[in-house]
Amino acid sequence: MDIVSRLIPKLWDLLGDQGLLNDPTRLARYAQDWSGDLTGRPLAVARPARVEDLAQVVRLCAEAGVPVVPQGGHTGLVGGALPSAEGDELVISLERLDCVRGIDPVNFSMVAEAGCVLAALHRAAAEHDLHLPLSLGAQGSCQIGGNVATNAGGVNVLRYGMARDLVLGLEVVLPDGRVWNGLRSLRKNNAGYDLKQLFIGSEGTLGIVTAVALKLYPRPTQVQTVMLGLTSVEAAMTLYAAARRDLSDLLSAFELLPRRCIELTLAANSTLREPLAVPTPVYVLMEASASGLVDLTALMEQFLANCLEREAIIDGVVAMSQAQAGSFWRLREELVEAQHRQGRHLRTDVSVPISGLAAFMAAADAAMARHLPAAIPVVYGHVGDGNLHYNVLPPFGLDPAARDALLYQAEELIFELVDHFDGSISAEHGIGRVKRVPFQHRLSAVDRDLLRAIKSSLDPAGGMSPGRIFMLDES
Amino acid sequence: MDIVSRLIPKLWDLLGDQGLLNDPTRLARYAQDWSGDLTGRPLAVARPARVEDLAQVVRLCAEAGVPVVPQGGHTGLVGGALPSAEGDELVISLERLDCVRGIDPVNFSMVAEAGCVLAALHRAAAEHDLHLPLSLGAQGSCQIGGNVATNAGGVNVLRYGMARDLVLGLEVVLPDGRVWNGLRSLRKNNAGYDLKQLFIGSEGTLGIVTAVALKLYPRPTQVQTVMLGLTSVEAAMTLYAAARRDLSDLLSAFELLPRRCIELTLAANSTLREPLAVPTPVYVLMEASASGLVDLTALMEQFLANCLEREAIIDGVVAMSQAQAGSFWRLREELVEAQHRQGRHLRTDVSVPISGLAAFMAAADAAMARHLPAAIPVVYGHVGDGNLHYNVLPPFGLDPAARDALLYQAEELIFELVDHFDGSISAEHGIGRVKRVPFQHRLSAVDRDLLRAIKSSLDPAGGMSPGRIFMLDES
């Protein structure tokens, strides 16, 4: 019996029937992510319910030379948490590590295990009149461990930052199976290197996050959600700068939706309605929120009145109820689903300096029109972060090979422009397996040496999520 | 001629008379930091005016096996930037790398070289109606490179975060003299490991920061500065939680000053006046700021009226002018100077979860009263960050040996309590050389291995600021 075959019974002994799955019928759910574009084949799936069991799983795998891949809520978009197709990687699912270890209302913090679903943590915070501001479309499924491992963004980055900015401490199982305890809930700690930063956003390649200490905020008691109609992307950028100043850091979301996006969502979901009386070229979904004594309604009214007066916007509707605010947000959120239904397409997630965003969009549109006139760009984004999803749908009826070639070419065109604008080819989705080649292609020799130095020093055997982000042996 | 003797002429050739100092009379200023508690002896001082020269200096030193120590504005409090007493370390001063490379008002960002003095960057941002919120007592001397290398904190951390939170990108000279270019000004970038995090707060032990891309904010057009009198530290903590909610994230500073601190500053500076009509046990210096359309005056008035009504405060004064606001801040800022004049004393800079702060202070006061009744604690801090400067003055007239023994014992007592409250022995000052022993003493085996792995992988020869933070060969 080889070393791998001996591993499975050991894991079984440790984890039991609920904790180790290797019956193929039970593995399907761990072999695919949300997009369905990629599938993998787990050697088996370990579902430890205790941190010490997870550590023991990692140790046994390290001894057996079996690579491991941590997996959260299957909502990643770059294939980082999927096992390889070769069936040689053990999936470690965090789903049973889902305990909220504590909430401290005076310290404005919580400690939660990695498998907690984000929406559940929102509810747990709200019970203490507190607010966990990490908010993204997938929040009903994604897990906080995955959010941290991928440094998730979402719609409130503008105000509250990325997942990284919300992490006070981490508990991590290292590649050799030891547990690093960095789970303090301090606002300030300059005692030595800030080791937790290494693991945030490293997509499971350096260790497995098992618990997170998070910053919380006062729960907003006032929210103003408005849908605005504008003439152009440039006008939206000008409005953004004005909104930051005039709304005094209370701006929490600023989403750009060109008309084509609104049309796509309306076509895909007949229960949604035109947000404004007359269609406009560009829409902005803007939200401001506040707790306490600020009169946010008056503030927003004044701001919009000023905007109309100086013709910064064509039209605008303030949501008069949570239901109406929800309908605005559905125009944004169901866009993802609407594109998904069109079948395989190119999703990008790029960022450029905010000052270059309008020019980048114009240049990308021009490049697509010139080189790939049949492709259908669907472009929207978190403008306040310089983050655009410049997605591309193939024309209807293209055969798979031609479609894939077109999407590949589209990505190349877009990424070249990103380079030109000194941007990033992955603003929030990460690299995983899907963006590895274009990422690695863009590394300088120094970048490459630093990445390798970190990876080799923390995971010398290379057993943690191998081949995600970059290949050690490829230049 | 040995290898070190050959190095100096090479550096001279490269840098010239202004760029290489090795005349002892010109070295004094680089041999001492602000506190005067520590001195060192530089082998020589290199003052490169270009990044490529700095890189070449590092390369030559690496080849010669001569350790280097980067040095900013000499305002560090833990001796990290001072050369060793043995005279074997080359000081690399960043003072001539002081160019603002650019300001982007739409992207709310700036790029500045490491030697720029913080106050100069404040002015540069203000010229574009923008705000760089990093603010600390030493801002007239400290340099942004040092701020980043030590992850500086200051009075606005509550609202804007530490230096780390303001850094968008870095340019770093690595220990082998290569330049890492990570100087992009993106709000979001999840393409691979976030390498800049390694260098922030690593106190020059992994590389030398040569330029920084920084986040900027809308310039606050309204500031409300108030001095409040309270009955106790507990009351201040309750007030803090209320202020966070009621002032809706517009709170930018919340400084705790027990009566003894006010007395110390008043005694040291006869131009300062009692801030409130009647002395109170505890004072809070609070500031809120806003740009734009918020009516901050009305907001603060309403908040204070509510506080008085529910007896959350005894008394309070709103500054009616910038001059009056300045006089409140001087009561806080001159405290450092006032302690300094008392001669050698213990400065600590600890943090605990905010919910434990009042209990920590009470426990520390009790421990001091019991074990070191002659010592004079002077305690104040950034309450909103759980950060206390629990300092200790020796009684008057103690001989140096007895004084040092007392201060050492006081630190031990305080640090043990910090451990008990799961806090940090260095919230913002860092470790440097001064706090190395207690820091290293508190490391777990896993902590130690991670620190070593990082240091050894980035600086295998150990030539960058050796012995700062931790000794590689000590357990």
mmCIF file with all atom_site columns, N, CA and C in Angstrom, chain A residues 348-390:
data_model
loop_
_atom_site.group_PDB
_atom_site.id
_atom_site.type_symbol
_atom_site.label_atom_id
_atom_site.label_alt_id
_atom_site.label_comp_id
_atom_site.label_asym_id
_atom_site.label_entity_id
_atom_site.label_seq_id
_atom_site.pdbx_PDB_ins_code
_atom_site.Cartn_x
_atom_site.Cartn_y
_atom_site.Cartn_z
_atom_site.occupancy
_atom_site.B_iso_or_equiv
_atom_site.pdbx_formal_charge
_atom_site.auth_seq_id
_atom_site.auth_comp_id
_atom_site.auth_asym_id
_atom_site.auth_atom_id
_atom_site.pdbx_PDB_model_num
ATOM 1   N N  . THR A 1 348 ? -13.559 40.105 -16.351 1.00 0.00 ? 348 THR A N  1
ATOM 2   C CA . THR A 1 348 ? -12.319 40.689 -15.865 1.00 0.00 ? 348 THR A CA 1
ATOM 3   C C  . THR A 1 348 ? -12.638 41.523 -14.644 1.00 0.00 ? 348 THR A C  1
ATOM 4   N N  . ASP A 1 349 ? -11.614 41.881 -13.976 1.00 0.00 ? 349 ASP A N  1
ATOM 5   C CA . ASP A 1 349 ? -11.759 42.567 -12.694 1.00 0.00 ? 349 ASP A CA 1
ATOM 6   C C  . ASP A 1 349 ? -10.493 43.391 -12.558 1.00 0.00 ? 349 ASP A C  1
ATOM 7   N N  . VAL A 1 350 ? -10.468 44.489 -13.279 1.00 0.00 ? 350 VAL A N  1
ATOM 8   C CA . VAL A 1 350 ? -9.225  45.255 -13.376 1.00 0.00 ? 350 VAL A CA 1
ATOM 9   C C  . VAL A 1 350 ? -9.345  46.552 -12.579 1.00 0.00 ? 350 VAL A C  1
ATOM 10  N N  . SER A 1 351 ? -8.213  47.140 -12.273 1.00 0.00 ? 351 SER A N  1
ATOM 11  C CA . SER A 1 351 ? -8.256  48.460 -11.640 1.00 0.00 ? 351 SER A CA 1
ATOM 12  C C  . SER A 1 351 ? -7.212  49.359 -12.275 1.00 0.00 ? 351 SER A C  1
ATOM 13  N N  . VAL A 1 352 ? -7.518  50.617 -12.276 1.00 0.00 ? 352 VAL A N  1
ATOM 14  C CA . VAL A 1 352 ? -6.590  51.655 -12.735 1.00 0.00 ? 352 VAL A CA 1
ATOM 15  C C  . VAL A 1 352 ? -6.716  52.814 -11.748 1.00 0.00 ? 352 VAL A C  1
ATOM 16  N N  . PRO A 1 353 ? -5.743  53.752 -11.742 1.00 0.00 ? 353 PRO A N  1
ATOM 17  C CA . PRO A 1 353 ? -5.958  54.934 -10.915 1.00 0.00 ? 353 PRO A CA 1
ATOM 18  C C  . PRO A 1 353 ? -7.285  55.592 -11.309 1.00 0.00 ? 353 PRO A C  1
ATOM 19  N N  . ILE A 1 354 ? -8.015  56.091 -10.338 1.00 0.00 ? 354 ILE A N  1
ATOM 20  C CA . ILE A 1 354 ? -9.358  56.603 -10.594 1.00 0.00 ? 354 ILE A CA 1
ATOM 21  C C  . ILE A 1 354 ? -9.317  57.708 -11.656 1.00 0.00 ? 354 ILE A C  1
ATOM 22  N N  . SER A 1 355 ? -8.243  58.472 -11.646 1.00 0.00 ? 355 SER A N  1
ATOM 23  C CA . SER A 1 355 ? -8.109  59.570 -12.607 1.00 0.00 ? 355 SER A CA 1
ATOM 24  C C  . SER A 1 355 ? -7.963  59.062 -14.039 1.00 0.00 ? 355 SER A C  1
ATOM 25  N N  . GLY A 1 356 ? -7.648  57.775 -14.221 1.00 0.00 ? 356 GLY A N  1
ATOM 26  C CA . GLY A 1 356 ? -7.485  57.232 -15.566 1.00 0.00 ? 356 GLY A CA 1
ATOM 27  C C  . GLY A 1 356 ? -8.656  56.386 -16.010 1.00 0.00 ? 356 GLY A C  1
ATOM 28  N N  . LEU A 1 357 ? -9.686  56.296 -15.171 1.00 0.00 ? 357 LEU A N  1
ATOM 29  C CA . LEU A 1 357 ? -10.739 55.324 -15.433 1.00 0.00 ? 357 LEU A CA 1
ATOM 30  C C  . LEU A 1 357 ? -11.562 55.626 -16.684 1.00 0.00 ? 357 LEU A C  1
ATOM 31  N N  . ALA A 1 358 ? -11.958 56.872 -16.849 1.00 0.00 ? 358 ALA A N  1
ATOM 32  C CA . ALA A 1 358 ? -12.775 57.217 -18.025 1.00 0.00 ? 358 ALA A CA 1
ATOM 33  C C  . ALA A 1 358 ? -11.964 57.000 -19.302 1.00 0.00 ? 358 ALA A C  1
ATOM 34  N N  . ALA A 1 359 ? -10.704 57.414 -19.291 1.00 0.00 ? 359 ALA A N  1
ATOM 35  C CA . ALA A 1 359 ? -9.851  57.239 -20.476 1.00 0.00 ? 359 ALA A CA 1
ATOM 36  C C  . ALA A 1 359 ? -9.606  55.761 -20.746 1.00 0.00 ? 359 ALA A C  1
ATOM 37  N N  . PHE A 1 360 ? -9.443  54.978 -19.687 1.00 0.00 ? 360 PHE A N  1
ATOM 38  C CA . PHE A 1 360 ? -9.261  53.538 -19.875 1.00 0.00 ? 360 PHE A CA 1
ATOM 39  C C  . PHE A 1 360 ? -10.484 52.916 -20.540 1.00 0.00 ? 360 PHE A C  1
ATOM 40  N N  . MET A 1 361 ? -11.662 53.276 -20.050 1.00 0.00 ? 361 MET A N  1
ATOM 41  C CA . MET A 1 361 ? -12.887 52.712 -20.626 1.00 0.00 ? 361 MET A CA 1
ATOM 42  C C  . MET A 1 361 ? -13.015 53.082 -22.095 1.00 0.00 ? 361 MET A C  1
ATOM 43  N N  . ALA A 1 362 ? -12.729 54.338 -22.415 1.00 0.00 ? 362 ALA A N  1
ATOM 44  C CA . ALA A 1 362 ? -12.832 54.785 -23.804 1.00 0.00 ? 362 ALA A CA 1
ATOM 45  C C  . ALA A 1 362 ? -11.830 54.028 -24.677 1.00 0.00 ? 362 ALA A C  1
ATOM 46  N N  . ALA A 1 363 ? -10.622 53.868 -24.165 1.00 0.00 ? 363 ALA A N  1
ATOM 47  C CA . ALA A 1 363 ? -9.591  53.181 -24.947 1.00 0.00 ? 363 ALA A CA 1
ATOM 48  C C  . ALA A 1 363 ? -9.953  51.708 -25.150 1.00 0.00 ? 363 ALA A C  1
ATOM 49  N N  . ALA A 1 364 ? -10.504 51.088 -24.115 1.00 0.00 ? 364 ALA A N  1
ATOM 50  C CA . ALA A 1 364 ? -10.866 49.673 -24.223 1.00 0.00 ? 364 ALA A CA 1
ATOM 51  C C  . ALA A 1 364 ? -12.028 49.498 -25.199 1.00 0.00 ? 364 ALA A C  1
ATOM 52  N N  . ASP A 1 365 ? -13.009 50.389 -25.108 1.00 0.00 ? 365 ASP A N  1
ATOM 53  C CA . ASP A 1 365 ? -14.135 50.317 -26.049 1.00 0.00 ? 365 ASP A CA 1
ATOM 54  C C  . ASP A 1 365 ? -13.643 50.464 -27.490 1.00 0.00 ? 365 ASP A C  1
ATOM 55  N N  . ALA A 1 366 ? -12.715 51.401 -27.684 1.00 0.00 ? 366 ALA A N  1
ATOM 56  C CA . ALA A 1 366 ? -12.186 51.619 -29.027 1.00 0.00 ? 366 ALA A CA 1
ATOM 57  C C  . ALA A 1 366 ? -11.422 50.393 -29.520 1.00 0.00 ? 366 ALA A C  1
ATOM 58  N N  . ALA A 1 367 ? -10.620 49.801 -28.618 1.00 0.00 ? 367 ALA A N  1
ATOM 59  C CA . ALA A 1 367 ? -9.841  48.628 -29.014 1.00 0.00 ? 367 ALA A CA 1
ATOM 60  C C  . ALA A 1 367 ? -10.757 47.457 -29.368 1.00 0.00 ? 367 ALA A C  1
ATOM 61  N N  . MET A 1 368 ? -11.806 47.281 -28.583 1.00 0.00 ? 368 MET A N  1
ATOM 62  C CA . MET A 1 368 ? -12.743 46.186 -28.867 1.00 0.00 ? 368 MET A CA 1
ATOM 63  C C  . MET A 1 368 ? -13.444 46.427 -30.200 1.00 0.00 ? 368 MET A C  1
ATOM 64  N N  . ALA A 1 369 ? -13.906 47.660 -30.412 1.00 0.00 ? 369 ALA A N  1
ATOM 65  C CA . ALA A 1 369 ? -14.633 47.969 -31.645 1.00 0.00 ? 369 ALA A CA 1
ATOM 66  C C  . ALA A 1 369 ? -13.738 47.735 -32.859 1.00 0.00 ? 369 ALA A C  1
ATOM 67  N N  . ARG A 1 370 ? -12.467 48.029 -32.683 1.00 0.00 ? 370 ARG A N  1
ATOM 68  C CA . ARG A 1 370 ? -11.561 47.905 -33.817 1.00 0.00 ? 370 ARG A CA 1
ATOM 69  C C  . ARG A 1 370 ? -11.154 46.449 -34.081 1.00 0.00 ? 370 ARG A C  1
ATOM 70  N N  . HIS A 1 371 ? -10.782 45.751 -32.991 1.00 0.00 ? 371 HIS A N  1
ATOM 71  C CA . HIS A 1 371 ? -10.210 44.421 -33.196 1.00 0.00 ? 371 HIS A CA 1
ATOM 72  C C  . HIS A 1 371 ? -11.220 43.283 -33.050 1.00 0.00 ? 371 HIS A C  1
ATOM 73  N N  . LEU A 1 372 ? -12.248 43.488 -32.245 1.00 0.00 ? 372 LEU A N  1
ATOM 74  C CA . LEU A 1 372 ? -13.224 42.422 -32.013 1.00 0.00 ? 372 LEU A CA 1
ATOM 75  C C  . LEU A 1 372 ? -14.636 43.001 -32.087 1.00 0.00 ? 372 LEU A C  1
ATOM 76  N N  . PRO A 1 373 ? -15.012 43.477 -33.254 1.00 0.00 ? 373 PRO A N  1
ATOM 77  C CA . PRO A 1 373 ? -16.287 44.210 -33.365 1.00 0.00 ? 373 PRO A CA 1
ATOM 78  C C  . PRO A 1 373 ? -17.505 43.355 -32.985 1.00 0.00 ? 373 PRO A C  1
ATOM 79  N N  . ALA A 1 374 ? -17.386 42.033 -33.080 1.00 0.00 ? 374 ALA A N  1
ATOM 80  C CA . ALA A 1 374 ? -18.552 41.202 -32.757 1.00 0.00 ? 374 ALA A CA 1
ATOM 81  C C  . ALA A 1 374 ? -18.752 41.014 -31.254 1.00 0.00 ? 374 ALA A C  1
ATOM 82  N N  . ALA A 1 375 ? -17.707 41.249 -30.484 1.00 0.00 ? 375 ALA A N  1
ATOM 83  C CA . ALA A 1 375 ? -17.791 41.039 -29.036 1.00 0.00 ? 375 ALA A CA 1
ATOM 84  C C  . ALA A 1 375 ? -18.683 42.101 -28.381 1.00 0.00 ? 375 ALA A C  1
ATOM 85  N N  . ILE A 1 376 ? -19.305 41.701 -27.279 1.00 0.00 ? 376 ILE A N  1
ATOM 86  C CA . ILE A 1 376 ? -20.241 42.619 -26.604 1.00 0.00 ? 376 ILE A CA 1
ATOM 87  C C  . ILE A 1 376 ? -19.689 42.957 -25.221 1.00 0.00 ? 376 ILE A C  1
ATOM 88  N N  . PRO A 1 377 ? -19.055 44.125 -25.064 1.00 0.00 ? 377 PRO A N  1
ATOM 89  C CA . PRO A 1 377 ? -18.548 44.490 -23.735 1.00 0.00 ? 377 PRO A CA 1
ATOM 90  C C  . PRO A 1 377 ? -19.706 44.819 -22.786 1.00 0.00 ? 377 PRO A C  1
ATOM 91  N N  . VAL A 1 378 ? -19.593 44.317 -21.581 1.00 0.00 ? 378 VAL A N  1
ATOM 92  C CA . VAL A 1 378 ? -20.529 44.681 -20.502 1.00 0.00 ? 378 VAL A CA 1
ATOM 93  C C  . VAL A 1 378 ? -19.643 45.200 -19.372 1.00 0.00 ? 378 VAL A C  1
ATOM 94  N N  . VAL A 1 379 ? -19.704 46.504 -19.154 1.00 0.00 ? 379 VAL A N  1
ATOM 95  C CA . VAL A 1 379 ? -18.699 47.142 -18.304 1.00 0.00 ? 379 VAL A CA 1
ATOM 96  C C  . VAL A 1 379 ? -19.386 47.863 -17.152 1.00 0.00 ? 379 VAL A C  1
ATOM 97  N N  . TYR A 1 380 ? -18.948 47.592 -15.945 1.00 0.00 ? 380 TYR A N  1
ATOM 98  C CA . TYR A 1 380 ? -19.515 48.268 -14.784 1.00 0.00 ? 380 TYR A CA 1
ATOM 99  C C  . TYR A 1 380 ? -18.468 48.169 -13.686 1.00 0.00 ? 380 TYR A C  1
ATOM 100 N N  . GLY A 1 381 ? -18.709 48.875 -12.600 1.00 0.00 ? 381 GLY A N  1
ATOM 101 C CA . GLY A 1 381 ? -17.670 48.745 -11.591 1.00 0.00 ? 381 GLY A CA 1
ATOM 102 C C  . GLY A 1 381 ? -17.844 49.630 -10.380 1.00 0.00 ? 381 GLY A C  1
ATOM 103 N N  . HIS A 1 382 ? -16.918 49.397 -9.464  1.00 0.00 ? 382 HIS A N  1
ATOM 104 C CA . HIS A 1 382 ? -16.833 50.154 -8.222  1.00 0.00 ? 382 HIS A CA 1
ATOM 105 C C  . HIS A 1 382 ? -15.944 51.355 -8.517  1.00 0.00 ? 382 HIS A C  1
ATOM 106 N N  . VAL A 1 383 ? -16.553 52.405 -9.023  1.00 0.00 ? 383 VAL A N  1
ATOM 107 C CA . VAL A 1 383 ? -15.776 53.533 -9.520  1.00 0.00 ? 383 VAL A CA 1
ATOM 108 C C  . VAL A 1 383 ? -14.920 54.158 -8.426  1.00 0.00 ? 383 VAL A C  1
ATOM 109 N N  . GLY A 1 384 ? -15.453 54.186 -7.234  1.00 0.00 ? 384 GLY A N  1
ATOM 110 C CA . GLY A 1 384 ? -14.734 54.802 -6.129  1.00 0.00 ? 384 GLY A CA 1
ATOM 111 C C  . GLY A 1 384 ? -13.425 54.089 -5.815  1.00 0.00 ? 384 GLY A C  1
ATOM 112 N N  . ASP A 1 385 ? -13.264 52.882 -6.319  1.00 0.00 ? 385 ASP A N  1
ATOM 113 C CA . ASP A 1 385 ? -12.023 52.139 -6.112  1.00 0.00 ? 385 ASP A CA 1
ATOM 114 C C  . ASP A 1 385 ? -11.203 52.020 -7.390  1.00 0.00 ? 385 ASP A C  1
ATOM 115 N N  . GLY A 1 386 ? -11.643 52.662 -8.461  1.00 0.00 ? 386 GLY A N  1
ATOM 116 C CA . GLY A 1 386 ? -10.945 52.507 -9.744  1.00 0.00 ? 386 GLY A CA 1
ATOM 117 C C  . GLY A 1 386 ? -11.062 51.096 -10.293 1.00 0.00 ? 386 GLY A C  1
ATOM 118 N N  . ASN A 1 387 ? -12.081 50.388 -9.855  1.00 0.00 ? 387 ASN A N  1
ATOM 119 C CA . ASN A 1 387 ? -12.225 48.955 -10.163 1.00 0.00 ? 387 ASN A CA 1
ATOM 120 C C  . ASN A 1 387 ? -13.344 48.720 -11.172 1.00 0.00 ? 387 ASN A C  1
ATOM 121 N N  . LEU A 1 388 ? -12.978 48.191 -12.338 1.00 0.00 ? 388 LEU A N  1
ATOM 122 C CA . LEU A 1 388 ? -13.959 47.941 -13.393 1.00 0.00 ? 388 LEU A CA 1
ATOM 123 C C  . LEU A 1 388 ? -14.061 46.449 -13.672 1.00 0.00 ? 388 LEU A C  1
ATOM 124 N N  . HIS A 1 389 ? -15.283 45.991 -13.856 1.00 0.00 ? 389 HIS A N  1
ATOM 125 C CA . HIS A 1 389 ? -15.473 44.675 -14.445 1.00 0.00 ? 389 HIS A CA 1
ATOM 126 C C  . HIS A 1 389 ? -15.724 44.919 -15.926 1.00 0.00 ? 389 HIS A C  1
ATOM 127 N N  . TYR A 1 390 ? -14.665 44.833 -16.686 1.00 0.00 ? 390 TYR A N  1
ATOM 128 C CA . TYR A 1 390 ? -14.810 44.996 -18.125 1.00 0.00 ? 390 TYR A CA 1
ATOM 129 C C  . TYR A 1 390 ? -15.010 43.584 -18.685 1.00 0.00 ? 390 TYR A C  1
#
